[in-house]
Amino acid sequence: MPVRDFGRTRRVPGRGRAAFEARPRLALLGTPGDTRADWLLAGQALEHVLLRATTDGLATSMTSQPLEWPELRWTVRDPRASVGNVQMVLRLGYGPTGPATPRRPVAEVLDVA
């Protein structure tokens, strides 16, 4: 899967460089139909996949831009699979740990009675 680097032709100060693997691991998340109920189920499934990937120490990135074009969406589908509509393309792998997200103390956001 190509990764675009919009700063490739000129060096961007302060931005590091990363070498990407030649053969990334991609996963397709799909549903049998393409109704609002299917979208909801796909979102719930995506939540489970992302939580499991995090638990297993995997880095993830998602893209849905190619799926917004009907002529591209159809080409992503595996005609031998039972999944009729691809809803999300995920890239999975091991990578460097990113910065921690700042969190407020629990007592600041939750009152336990």
PDB file of N, CA and C in Angstrom:
ATOM      1  N   MET A   1       0.849  -1.171   0.000  1.00  0.00           N
ATOM      2  CA  MET A   1       0.000   0.000   0.000  1.00  0.00           C
ATOM      3  C   MET A   1       0.894   1.233   0.000  1.00  0.00           C
ATOM      4  N   PRO A   2       0.781   2.094  -0.957  1.00  0.00           N
ATOM      5  CA  PRO A   2       1.637   3.265  -0.997  1.00  0.00           C
ATOM      6  C   PRO A   2       1.335   4.225   0.146  1.00  0.00           C
ATOM      7  N   VAL A   3       2.380   4.833   0.654  1.00  0.00           N
ATOM      8  CA  VAL A   3       2.238   5.846   1.693  1.00  0.00           C
ATOM      9  C   VAL A   3       2.761   7.141   1.115  1.00  0.00           C
ATOM     10  N   ARG A   4       1.926   8.163   1.088  1.00  0.00           N
ATOM     11  CA  ARG A   4       2.339   9.439   0.512  1.00  0.00           C
ATOM     12  C   ARG A   4       3.056  10.272   1.565  1.00  0.00           C
ATOM     13  N   ASP A   5       4.139  10.882   1.176  1.00  0.00           N
ATOM     14  CA  ASP A   5       4.870  11.805   2.023  1.00  0.00           C
ATOM     15  C   ASP A   5       4.832  13.145   1.317  1.00  0.00           C
ATOM     16  N   PHE A   6       3.983  14.034   1.790  1.00  0.00           N
ATOM     17  CA  PHE A   6       3.785  15.303   1.098  1.00  0.00           C
ATOM     18  C   PHE A   6       4.990  16.227   1.214  1.00  0.00           C
ATOM     19  N   GLY A   7       5.931  15.903   2.116  1.00  0.00           N
ATOM     20  CA  GLY A   7       7.134  16.715   2.243  1.00  0.00           C
ATOM     21  C   GLY A   7       8.334  16.061   1.591  1.00  0.00           C
ATOM     22  N   ARG A   8       8.100  15.089   0.755  1.00  0.00           N
ATOM     23  CA  ARG A   8       9.187  14.302   0.181  1.00  0.00           C
ATOM     24  C   ARG A   8      10.144  15.101  -0.694  1.00  0.00           C
ATOM     25  N   THR A   9       9.630  16.066  -1.419  1.00  0.00           N
ATOM     26  CA  THR A   9      10.492  16.810  -2.339  1.00  0.00           C
ATOM     27  C   THR A   9      11.306  17.880  -1.627  1.00  0.00           C
ATOM     28  N   ARG A  10      10.902  18.237  -0.426  1.00  0.00           N
ATOM     29  CA  ARG A  10      11.692  19.192   0.354  1.00  0.00           C
ATOM     30  C   ARG A  10      11.734  18.725   1.802  1.00  0.00           C
ATOM     31  N   ARG A  11      12.849  18.932   2.428  1.00  0.00           N
ATOM     32  CA  ARG A  11      13.058  18.513   3.808  1.00  0.00           C
ATOM     33  C   ARG A  11      12.204  19.352   4.747  1.00  0.00           C
ATOM     34  N   VAL A  12      11.507  18.717   5.669  1.00  0.00           N
ATOM     35  CA  VAL A  12      10.700  19.417   6.659  1.00  0.00           C
ATOM     36  C   VAL A  12      11.488  19.425   7.962  1.00  0.00           C
ATOM     37  N   PRO A  13      11.895  20.604   8.444  1.00  0.00           N
ATOM     38  CA  PRO A  13      12.695  20.674   9.667  1.00  0.00           C
ATOM     39  C   PRO A  13      11.957  20.079  10.871  1.00  0.00           C
ATOM     40  N   GLY A  14      12.683  19.288  11.656  1.00  0.00           N
ATOM     41  CA  GLY A  14      12.117  18.723  12.876  1.00  0.00           C
ATOM     42  C   GLY A  14      11.296  17.464  12.686  1.00  0.00           C
ATOM     43  N   ARG A  15      11.059  17.068  11.454  1.00  0.00           N
ATOM     44  CA  ARG A  15      10.266  15.851  11.235  1.00  0.00           C
ATOM     45  C   ARG A  15      11.207  14.701  10.923  1.00  0.00           C
ATOM     46  N   GLY A  16      11.055  13.653  11.693  1.00  0.00           N
ATOM     47  CA  GLY A  16      11.880  12.478  11.482  1.00  0.00           C
ATOM     48  C   GLY A  16      11.449  11.712  10.240  1.00  0.00           C
ATOM     49  N   ARG A  17      12.266  10.757   9.878  1.00  0.00           N
ATOM     50  CA  ARG A  17      11.953   9.907   8.737  1.00  0.00           C
ATOM     51  C   ARG A  17      11.750   8.490   9.228  1.00  0.00           C
ATOM     52  N   ALA A  18      10.945   7.755   8.544  1.00  0.00           N
ATOM     53  CA  ALA A  18      10.706   6.356   8.898  1.00  0.00           C
ATOM     54  C   ALA A  18      10.732   5.519   7.634  1.00  0.00           C
ATOM     55  N   ALA A  19      11.366   4.370   7.746  1.00  0.00           N
ATOM     56  CA  ALA A  19      11.366   3.426   6.627  1.00  0.00           C
ATOM     57  C   ALA A  19      10.197   2.474   6.837  1.00  0.00           C
ATOM     58  N   PHE A  20       9.358   2.334   5.836  1.00  0.00           N
ATOM     59  CA  PHE A  20       8.210   1.448   5.940  1.00  0.00           C
ATOM     60  C   PHE A  20       8.548   0.102   5.319  1.00  0.00           C
ATOM     61  N   GLU A  21       7.923  -0.915   5.859  1.00  0.00           N
ATOM     62  CA  GLU A  21       8.179  -2.251   5.331  1.00  0.00           C
ATOM     63  C   GLU A  21       7.706  -2.349   3.885  1.00  0.00           C
ATOM     64  N   ALA A  22       8.379  -3.198   3.133  1.00  0.00           N
ATOM     65  CA  ALA A  22       8.047  -3.363   1.718  1.00  0.00           C
ATOM     66  C   ALA A  22       6.722  -4.085   1.535  1.00  0.00           C
ATOM     67  N   ARG A  23       6.355  -4.941   2.484  1.00  0.00           N
ATOM     68  CA  ARG A  23       5.113  -5.712   2.375  1.00  0.00           C
ATOM     69  C   ARG A  23       4.291  -5.549   3.649  1.00  0.00           C
ATOM     70  N   PRO A  24       3.548  -4.461   3.760  1.00  0.00           N
ATOM     71  CA  PRO A  24       2.768  -4.226   4.983  1.00  0.00           C
ATOM     72  C   PRO A  24       1.653  -5.251   5.140  1.00  0.00           C
ATOM     73  N   ARG A  25       1.250  -5.473   6.364  1.00  0.00           N
ATOM     74  CA  ARG A  25       0.137  -6.377   6.663  1.00  0.00           C
ATOM     75  C   ARG A  25      -1.144  -5.555   6.683  1.00  0.00           C
ATOM     76  N   LEU A  26      -2.037  -5.888   5.786  1.00  0.00           N
ATOM     77  CA  LEU A  26      -3.300  -5.177   5.677  1.00  0.00           C
ATOM     78  C   LEU A  26      -4.441  -6.111   6.013  1.00  0.00           C
ATOM     79  N   ALA A  27      -5.470  -5.543   6.604  1.00  0.00           N
ATOM     80  CA  ALA A  27      -6.679  -6.301   6.910  1.00  0.00           C
ATOM     81  C   ALA A  27      -7.876  -5.515   6.391  1.00  0.00           C
ATOM     82  N   LEU A  28      -8.851  -6.222   5.898  1.00  0.00           N
ATOM     83  CA  LEU A  28     -10.084  -5.599   5.424  1.00  0.00           C
ATOM     84  C   LEU A  28     -11.197  -5.949   6.396  1.00  0.00           C
ATOM     85  N   LEU A  29     -11.945  -4.948   6.805  1.00  0.00           N
ATOM     86  CA  LEU A  29     -13.095  -5.172   7.660  1.00  0.00           C
ATOM     87  C   LEU A  29     -14.332  -4.951   6.799  1.00  0.00           C
ATOM     88  N   GLY A  30     -15.193  -5.935   6.747  1.00  0.00           N
ATOM     89  CA  GLY A  30     -16.343  -5.821   5.861  1.00  0.00           C
ATOM     90  C   GLY A  30     -17.611  -6.366   6.462  1.00  0.00           C
ATOM     91  N   THR A  31     -18.692  -6.143   5.754  1.00  0.00           N
ATOM     92  CA  THR A  31     -20.021  -6.581   6.167  1.00  0.00           C
ATOM     93  C   THR A  31     -20.731  -7.199   4.961  1.00  0.00           C
ATOM     94  N   PRO A  32     -21.720  -8.057   5.237  1.00  0.00           N
ATOM     95  CA  PRO A  32     -22.465  -8.652   4.120  1.00  0.00           C
ATOM     96  C   PRO A  32     -23.273  -7.615   3.338  1.00  0.00           C
ATOM     97  N   GLY A  33     -23.819  -6.632   4.042  1.00  0.00           N
ATOM     98  CA  GLY A  33     -24.619  -5.602   3.388  1.00  0.00           C
ATOM     99  C   GLY A  33     -23.972  -4.242   3.530  1.00  0.00           C
ATOM    100  N   ASP A  34     -24.703  -3.202   3.126  1.00  0.00           N
ATOM    101  CA  ASP A  34     -24.172  -1.843   3.206  1.00  0.00           C
ATOM    102  C   ASP A  34     -25.242  -0.882   3.710  1.00  0.00           C
ATOM    103  N   THR A  35     -25.949  -1.316   4.737  1.00  0.00           N
ATOM    104  CA  THR A  35     -26.998  -0.502   5.331  1.00  0.00           C
ATOM    105  C   THR A  35     -26.447   0.215   6.564  1.00  0.00           C
ATOM    106  N   ARG A  36     -27.253   1.079   7.147  1.00  0.00           N
ATOM    107  CA  ARG A  36     -26.829   1.762   8.379  1.00  0.00           C
ATOM    108  C   ARG A  36     -26.555   0.756   9.490  1.00  0.00           C
ATOM    109  N   ALA A  37     -27.331  -0.296   9.557  1.00  0.00           N
ATOM    110  CA  ALA A  37     -27.093  -1.336  10.563  1.00  0.00           C
ATOM    111  C   ALA A  37     -25.742  -2.017  10.327  1.00  0.00           C
ATOM    112  N   ASP A  38     -25.385  -2.255   9.059  1.00  0.00           N
ATOM    113  CA  ASP A  38     -24.078  -2.836   8.732  1.00  0.00           C
ATOM    114  C   ASP A  38     -22.956  -1.894   9.139  1.00  0.00           C
ATOM    115  N   TRP A  39     -23.150  -0.600   8.934  1.00  0.00           N
ATOM    116  CA  TRP A  39     -22.121   0.378   9.312  1.00  0.00           C
ATOM    117  C   TRP A  39     -21.909   0.360  10.821  1.00  0.00           C
ATOM    118  N   LEU A  40     -23.010   0.257  11.566  1.00  0.00           N
ATOM    119  CA  LEU A  40     -22.916   0.200  13.023  1.00  0.00           C
ATOM    120  C   LEU A  40     -22.158  -1.050  13.458  1.00  0.00           C
ATOM    121  N   LEU A  41     -22.502  -2.187  12.867  1.00  0.00           N
ATOM    122  CA  LEU A  41     -21.810  -3.435  13.195  1.00  0.00           C
ATOM    123  C   LEU A  41     -20.326  -3.357  12.822  1.00  0.00           C
ATOM    124  N   ALA A  42     -20.020  -2.724  11.717  1.00  0.00           N
ATOM    125  CA  ALA A  42     -18.620  -2.565  11.308  1.00  0.00           C
ATOM    126  C   ALA A  42     -17.875  -1.692  12.314  1.00  0.00           C
ATOM    127  N   GLY A  43     -18.506  -0.648  12.793  1.00  0.00           N
ATOM    128  CA  GLY A  43     -17.880   0.215  13.800  1.00  0.00           C
ATOM    129  C   GLY A  43     -17.621  -0.530  15.088  1.00  0.00           C
ATOM    130  N   GLN A  44     -18.576  -1.370  15.506  1.00  0.00           N
ATOM    131  CA  GLN A  44     -18.390  -2.171  16.717  1.00  0.00           C
ATOM    132  C   GLN A  44     -17.265  -3.182  16.527  1.00  0.00           C
ATOM    133  N   ALA A  45     -17.215  -3.798  15.373  1.00  0.00           N
ATOM    134  CA  ALA A  45     -16.148  -4.761  15.086  1.00  0.00           C
ATOM    135  C   ALA A  45     -14.792  -4.054  15.049  1.00  0.00           C
ATOM    136  N   LEU A  46     -14.749  -2.862  14.461  1.00  0.00           N
ATOM    137  CA  LEU A  46     -13.507  -2.094  14.406  1.00  0.00           C
ATOM    138  C   LEU A  46     -13.022  -1.773  15.815  1.00  0.00           C
ATOM    139  N   GLU A  47     -13.938  -1.413  16.690  1.00  0.00           N
ATOM    140  CA  GLU A  47     -13.576  -1.143  18.088  1.00  0.00           C
ATOM    141  C   GLU A  47     -12.915  -2.366  18.713  1.00  0.00           C
ATOM    142  N   HIS A  48     -13.485  -3.526  18.496  1.00  0.00           N
ATOM    143  CA  HIS A  48     -12.910  -4.762  19.046  1.00  0.00           C
ATOM    144  C   HIS A  48     -11.516  -5.039  18.464  1.00  0.00           C
ATOM    145  N   VAL A  49     -11.379  -4.857  17.167  1.00  0.00           N
ATOM    146  CA  VAL A  49     -10.083  -5.100  16.517  1.00  0.00           C
ATOM    147  C   VAL A  49      -9.019  -4.152  17.070  1.00  0.00           C
ATOM    148  N   LEU A  50      -9.352  -2.877  17.202  1.00  0.00           N
ATOM    149  CA  LEU A  50      -8.384  -1.896  17.694  1.00  0.00           C
ATOM    150  C   LEU A  50      -7.996  -2.162  19.144  1.00  0.00           C
ATOM    151  N   LEU A  51      -8.971  -2.533  19.980  1.00  0.00           N
ATOM    152  CA  LEU A  51      -8.657  -2.856  21.370  1.00  0.00           C
ATOM    153  C   LEU A  51      -7.775  -4.097  21.464  1.00  0.00           C
ATOM    154  N   ARG A  52      -8.077  -5.111  20.668  1.00  0.00           N
ATOM    155  CA  ARG A  52      -7.269  -6.324  20.680  1.00  0.00           C
ATOM    156  C   ARG A  52      -5.857  -6.058  20.168  1.00  0.00           C
ATOM    157  N   ALA A  53      -5.755  -5.276  19.110  1.00  0.00           N
ATOM    158  CA  ALA A  53      -4.435  -4.938  18.570  1.00  0.00           C
ATOM    159  C   ALA A  53      -3.604  -4.197  19.618  1.00  0.00           C
ATOM    160  N   THR A  54      -4.234  -3.265  20.326  1.00  0.00           N
ATOM    161  CA  THR A  54      -3.531  -2.529  21.377  1.00  0.00           C
ATOM    162  C   THR A  54      -3.079  -3.472  22.481  1.00  0.00           C
ATOM    163  N   THR A  55      -3.949  -4.376  22.891  1.00  0.00           N
ATOM    164  CA  THR A  55      -3.608  -5.357  23.919  1.00  0.00           C
ATOM    165  C   THR A  55      -2.428  -6.211  23.481  1.00  0.00           C
ATOM    166  N   ASP A  56      -2.358  -6.542  22.212  1.00  0.00           N
ATOM    167  CA  ASP A  56      -1.285  -7.390  21.686  1.00  0.00           C
ATOM    168  C   ASP A  56      -0.036  -6.599  21.286  1.00  0.00           C
ATOM    169  N   GLY A  57      -0.029  -5.289  21.542  1.00  0.00           N
ATOM    170  CA  GLY A  57       1.144  -4.469  21.258  1.00  0.00           C
ATOM    171  C   GLY A  57       1.326  -4.103  19.800  1.00  0.00           C
ATOM    172  N   LEU A  58       0.247  -4.167  19.023  1.00  0.00           N
ATOM    173  CA  LEU A  58       0.326  -3.822  17.599  1.00  0.00           C
ATOM    174  C   LEU A  58       0.008  -2.354  17.382  1.00  0.00           C
ATOM    175  N   ALA A  59       0.667  -1.773  16.412  1.00  0.00           N
ATOM    176  CA  ALA A  59       0.328  -0.429  15.953  1.00  0.00           C
ATOM    177  C   ALA A  59      -0.680  -0.586  14.821  1.00  0.00           C
ATOM    178  N   THR A  60      -1.598   0.353  14.729  1.00  0.00           N
ATOM    179  CA  THR A  60      -2.617   0.287  13.683  1.00  0.00           C
ATOM    180  C   THR A  60      -2.750   1.642  13.002  1.00  0.00           C
ATOM    181  N   SER A  61      -3.126   1.605  11.761  1.00  0.00           N
ATOM    182  CA  SER A  61      -3.548   2.817  11.067  1.00  0.00           C
ATOM    183  C   SER A  61      -4.690   2.406  10.148  1.00  0.00           C
ATOM    184  N   MET A  62      -5.586   3.336   9.937  1.00  0.00           N
ATOM    185  CA  MET A  62      -6.788   3.028   9.161  1.00  0.00           C
ATOM    186  C   MET A  62      -6.908   3.982   7.988  1.00  0.00           C
ATOM    187  N   THR A  63      -7.563   3.488   6.983  1.00  0.00           N
ATOM    188  CA  THR A  63      -7.889   4.359   5.856  1.00  0.00           C
ATOM    189  C   THR A  63      -9.238   3.940   5.299  1.00  0.00           C
ATOM    190  N   SER A  64     -10.021   4.921   4.965  1.00  0.00           N
ATOM    191  CA  SER A  64     -11.291   4.633   4.302  1.00  0.00           C
ATOM    192  C   SER A  64     -11.431   5.440   3.020  1.00  0.00           C
ATOM    193  N   GLN A  65     -10.445   6.317   2.741  1.00  0.00           N
ATOM    194  CA  GLN A  65     -10.544   7.174   1.562  1.00  0.00           C
ATOM    195  C   GLN A  65     -10.764   6.396   0.273  1.00  0.00           C
ATOM    196  N   PRO A  66     -10.030   5.294   0.016  1.00  0.00           N
ATOM    197  CA  PRO A  66     -10.292   4.579  -1.237  1.00  0.00           C
ATOM    198  C   PRO A  66     -11.706   4.006  -1.315  1.00  0.00           C
ATOM    199  N   LEU A  67     -12.308   3.757  -0.148  1.00  0.00           N
ATOM    200  CA  LEU A  67     -13.637   3.145  -0.122  1.00  0.00           C
ATOM    201  C   LEU A  67     -14.747   4.147  -0.403  1.00  0.00           C
ATOM    202  N   GLU A  68     -14.407   5.418  -0.465  1.00  0.00           N
ATOM    203  CA  GLU A  68     -15.408   6.444  -0.733  1.00  0.00           C
ATOM    204  C   GLU A  68     -15.745   6.551  -2.219  1.00  0.00           C
ATOM    205  N   TRP A  69     -14.954   5.913  -3.059  1.00  0.00           N
ATOM    206  CA  TRP A  69     -15.183   5.914  -4.504  1.00  0.00           C
ATOM    207  C   TRP A  69     -15.723   4.538  -4.902  1.00  0.00           C
ATOM    208  N   PRO A  70     -16.963   4.462  -5.374  1.00  0.00           N
ATOM    209  CA  PRO A  70     -17.559   3.162  -5.702  1.00  0.00           C
ATOM    210  C   PRO A  70     -16.702   2.304  -6.635  1.00  0.00           C
ATOM    211  N   GLU A  71     -16.057   2.915  -7.612  1.00  0.00           N
ATOM    212  CA  GLU A  71     -15.261   2.113  -8.552  1.00  0.00           C
ATOM    213  C   GLU A  71     -14.013   1.537  -7.890  1.00  0.00           C
ATOM    214  N   LEU A  72     -13.498   2.176  -6.853  1.00  0.00           N
ATOM    215  CA  LEU A  72     -12.359   1.628  -6.112  1.00  0.00           C
ATOM    216  C   LEU A  72     -12.817   0.637  -5.047  1.00  0.00           C
ATOM    217  N   ARG A  73     -13.928   0.930  -4.416  1.00  0.00           N
ATOM    218  CA  ARG A  73     -14.442   0.071  -3.344  1.00  0.00           C
ATOM    219  C   ARG A  73     -14.683  -1.346  -3.855  1.00  0.00           C
ATOM    220  N   TRP A  74     -15.204  -1.452  -5.031  1.00  0.00           N
ATOM    221  CA  TRP A  74     -15.499  -2.764  -5.597  1.00  0.00           C
ATOM    222  C   TRP A  74     -14.224  -3.569  -5.837  1.00  0.00           C
ATOM    223  N   THR A  75     -13.143  -2.910  -6.229  1.00  0.00           N
ATOM    224  CA  THR A  75     -11.900  -3.626  -6.532  1.00  0.00           C
ATOM    225  C   THR A  75     -11.204  -4.155  -5.286  1.00  0.00           C
ATOM    226  N   VAL A  76     -11.502  -3.612  -4.117  1.00  0.00           N
ATOM    227  CA  VAL A  76     -10.890  -4.064  -2.868  1.00  0.00           C
ATOM    228  C   VAL A  76     -11.505  -5.385  -2.416  1.00  0.00           C
ATOM    229  N   ARG A  77     -12.702  -5.641  -2.813  1.00  0.00           N
ATOM    230  CA  ARG A  77     -13.461  -6.823  -2.380  1.00  0.00           C
ATOM    231  C   ARG A  77     -12.867  -8.104  -2.943  1.00  0.00           C
ATOM    232  N   ASP A  78     -12.832  -9.141  -2.092  1.00  0.00           N
ATOM    233  CA  ASP A  78     -12.385 -10.468  -2.523  1.00  0.00           C
ATOM    234  C   ASP A  78     -13.615 -11.236  -3.007  1.00  0.00           C
ATOM    235  N   PRO A  79     -13.716 -11.543  -4.283  1.00  0.00           N
ATOM    236  CA  PRO A  79     -14.917 -12.206  -4.799  1.00  0.00           C
ATOM    237  C   PRO A  79     -15.121 -13.609  -4.242  1.00  0.00           C
ATOM    238  N   ARG A  80     -14.079 -14.213  -3.668  1.00  0.00           N
ATOM    239  CA  ARG A  80     -14.214 -15.565  -3.090  1.00  0.00           C
ATOM    240  C   ARG A  80     -14.685 -15.524  -1.648  1.00  0.00           C
ATOM    241  N   ALA A  81     -14.692 -14.351  -1.019  1.00  0.00           N
ATOM    242  CA  ALA A  81     -15.061 -14.230   0.388  1.00  0.00           C
ATOM    243  C   ALA A  81     -16.548 -13.917   0.516  1.00  0.00           C
ATOM    244  N   SER A  82     -17.064 -14.149   1.727  1.00  0.00           N
ATOM    245  CA  SER A  82     -18.480 -13.869   1.973  1.00  0.00           C
ATOM    246  C   SER A  82     -18.717 -12.398   2.285  1.00  0.00           C
ATOM    247  N   VAL A  83     -17.653 -11.646   2.484  1.00  0.00           N
ATOM    248  CA  VAL A  83     -17.796 -10.219   2.773  1.00  0.00           C
ATOM    249  C   VAL A  83     -18.140  -9.492   1.482  1.00  0.00           C
ATOM    250  N   GLY A  84     -19.286  -8.843   1.477  1.00  0.00           N
ATOM    251  CA  GLY A  84     -19.727  -8.176   0.269  1.00  0.00           C
ATOM    252  C   GLY A  84     -19.313  -6.724   0.182  1.00  0.00           C
ATOM    253  N   ASN A  85     -19.098  -6.063   1.340  1.00  0.00           N
ATOM    254  CA  ASN A  85     -18.805  -4.631   1.349  1.00  0.00           C
ATOM    255  C   ASN A  85     -17.667  -4.334   2.313  1.00  0.00           C
ATOM    256  N   VAL A  86     -16.548  -3.907   1.785  1.00  0.00           N
ATOM    257  CA  VAL A  86     -15.423  -3.543   2.628  1.00  0.00           C
ATOM    258  C   VAL A  86     -15.717  -2.173   3.236  1.00  0.00           C
ATOM    259  N   GLN A  87     -15.608  -2.083   4.554  1.00  0.00           N
ATOM    260  CA  GLN A  87     -15.913  -0.840   5.263  1.00  0.00           C
ATOM    261  C   GLN A  87     -14.661  -0.092   5.719  1.00  0.00           C
ATOM    262  N   MET A  88     -13.550  -0.822   5.925  1.00  0.00           N
ATOM    263  CA  MET A  88     -12.329  -0.181   6.415  1.00  0.00           C
ATOM    264  C   MET A  88     -11.119  -1.005   6.008  1.00  0.00           C
ATOM    265  N   VAL A  89     -10.035  -0.328   5.700  1.00  0.00           N
ATOM    266  CA  VAL A  89      -8.751  -0.967   5.426  1.00  0.00           C
ATOM    267  C   VAL A  89      -7.847  -0.628   6.608  1.00  0.00           C
ATOM    268  N   LEU A  90      -7.276  -1.656   7.227  1.00  0.00           N
ATOM    269  CA  LEU A  90      -6.399  -1.460   8.383  1.00  0.00           C
ATOM    270  C   LEU A  90      -4.993  -1.927   8.058  1.00  0.00           C
ATOM    271  N   ARG A  91      -4.041  -1.206   8.556  1.00  0.00           N
ATOM    272  CA  ARG A  91      -2.638  -1.615   8.456  1.00  0.00           C
ATOM    273  C   ARG A  91      -2.210  -1.981   9.870  1.00  0.00           C
ATOM    274  N   LEU A  92      -1.626  -3.158  10.028  1.00  0.00           N
ATOM    275  CA  LEU A  92      -1.245  -3.669  11.346  1.00  0.00           C
ATOM    276  C   LEU A  92       0.238  -3.989  11.366  1.00  0.00           C
ATOM    277  N   GLY A  93       0.882  -3.738  12.488  1.00  0.00           N
ATOM    278  CA  GLY A  93       2.284  -4.103  12.608  1.00  0.00           C
ATOM    279  C   GLY A  93       2.869  -3.633  13.920  1.00  0.00           C
ATOM    280  N   TYR A  94       4.136  -3.902  14.066  1.00  0.00           N
ATOM    281  CA  TYR A  94       4.852  -3.467  15.256  1.00  0.00           C
ATOM    282  C   TYR A  94       5.661  -2.241  14.878  1.00  0.00           C
ATOM    283  N   GLY A  95       5.656  -1.259  15.722  1.00  0.00           N
ATOM    284  CA  GLY A  95       6.377  -0.034  15.426  1.00  0.00           C
ATOM    285  C   GLY A  95       6.814   0.643  16.699  1.00  0.00           C
ATOM    286  N   PRO A  96       7.447   1.785  16.546  1.00  0.00           N
ATOM    287  CA  PRO A  96       7.893   2.508  17.738  1.00  0.00           C
ATOM    288  C   PRO A  96       6.700   2.996  18.549  1.00  0.00           C
ATOM    289  N   THR A  97       6.905   3.075  19.854  1.00  0.00           N
ATOM    290  CA  THR A  97       5.852   3.551  20.738  1.00  0.00           C
ATOM    291  C   THR A  97       5.686   5.055  20.565  1.00  0.00           C
ATOM    292  N   GLY A  98       4.470   5.482  20.433  1.00  0.00           N
ATOM    293  CA  GLY A  98       4.188   6.909  20.295  1.00  0.00           C
ATOM    294  C   GLY A  98       4.114   7.573  21.661  1.00  0.00           C
ATOM    295  N   PRO A  99       3.996   8.878  21.674  1.00  0.00           N
ATOM    296  CA  PRO A  99       3.913   9.586  22.954  1.00  0.00           C
ATOM    297  C   PRO A  99       2.608   9.250  23.670  1.00  0.00           C
ATOM    298  N   ALA A 100       2.659   9.243  24.986  1.00  0.00           N
ATOM    299  CA  ALA A 100       1.464   8.962  25.785  1.00  0.00           C
ATOM    300  C   ALA A 100       0.474  10.117  25.661  1.00  0.00           C
ATOM    301  N   THR A 101      -0.792   9.789  25.688  1.00  0.00           N
ATOM    302  CA  THR A 101      -1.837  10.800  25.664  1.00  0.00           C
ATOM    303  C   THR A 101      -2.013  11.354  27.075  1.00  0.00           C
ATOM    304  N   PRO A 102      -1.988  12.670  27.239  1.00  0.00           N
ATOM    305  CA  PRO A 102      -2.155  13.211  28.600  1.00  0.00           C
ATOM    306  C   PRO A 102      -3.533  12.860  29.149  1.00  0.00           C
ATOM    307  N   ARG A 103      -3.566  12.497  30.400  1.00  0.00           N
ATOM    308  CA  ARG A 103      -4.813  12.121  31.071  1.00  0.00           C
ATOM    309  C   ARG A 103      -5.012  12.963  32.322  1.00  0.00           C
ATOM    310  N   ARG A 104      -6.258  13.321  32.568  1.00  0.00           N
ATOM    311  CA  ARG A 104      -6.589  14.008  33.810  1.00  0.00           C
ATOM    312  C   ARG A 104      -6.764  12.968  34.902  1.00  0.00           C
ATOM    313  N   PRO A 105      -6.527  13.350  36.162  1.00  0.00           N
ATOM    314  CA  PRO A 105      -6.755  12.394  37.259  1.00  0.00           C
ATOM    315  C   PRO A 105      -8.221  11.946  37.292  1.00  0.00           C
ATOM    316  N   VAL A 106      -8.438  10.692  37.653  1.00  0.00           N
ATOM    317  CA  VAL A 106      -9.798  10.133  37.694  1.00  0.00           C
ATOM    318  C   VAL A 106     -10.700  10.966  38.590  1.00  0.00           C
ATOM    319  N   ALA A 107     -10.199  11.397  39.741  1.00  0.00           N
ATOM    320  CA  ALA A 107     -11.013  12.173  40.683  1.00  0.00           C
ATOM    321  C   ALA A 107     -11.512  13.481  40.068  1.00  0.00           C
ATOM    322  N   GLU A 108     -10.823  13.958  39.050  1.00  0.00           N
ATOM    323  CA  GLU A 108     -11.228  15.196  38.388  1.00  0.00           C
ATOM    324  C   GLU A 108     -12.405  15.002  37.438  1.00  0.00           C
ATOM    325  N   VAL A 109     -12.625  13.787  36.992  1.00  0.00           N
ATOM    326  CA  VAL A 109     -13.660  13.550  35.989  1.00  0.00           C
ATOM    327  C   VAL A 109     -14.747  12.578  36.440  1.00  0.00           C
ATOM    328  N   LEU A 110     -14.578  11.959  37.636  1.00  0.00           N
ATOM    329  CA  LEU A 110     -15.540  10.954  38.073  1.00  0.00           C
ATOM    330  C   LEU A 110     -15.821  11.130  39.558  1.00  0.00           C
ATOM    331  N   ASP A 111     -17.101  11.227  39.890  1.00  0.00           N
ATOM    332  CA  ASP A 111     -17.529  11.263  41.300  1.00  0.00           C
ATOM    333  C   ASP A 111     -18.109   9.908  41.635  1.00  0.00           C
ATOM    334  N   VAL A 112     -17.532   9.248  42.640  1.00  0.00           N
ATOM    335  CA  VAL A 112     -18.034   7.947  43.070  1.00  0.00           C
ATOM    336  C   VAL A 112     -18.827   8.173  44.357  1.00  0.00           C
ATOM    337  N   ALA A 113     -20.114   7.857  44.311  1.00  0.00           N
ATOM    338  CA  ALA A 113     -20.981   8.099  45.478  1.00  0.00           C
ATOM    339  C   ALA A 113     -21.081   6.853  46.326  1.00  0.00           C
TER     340      ALA A 113
END
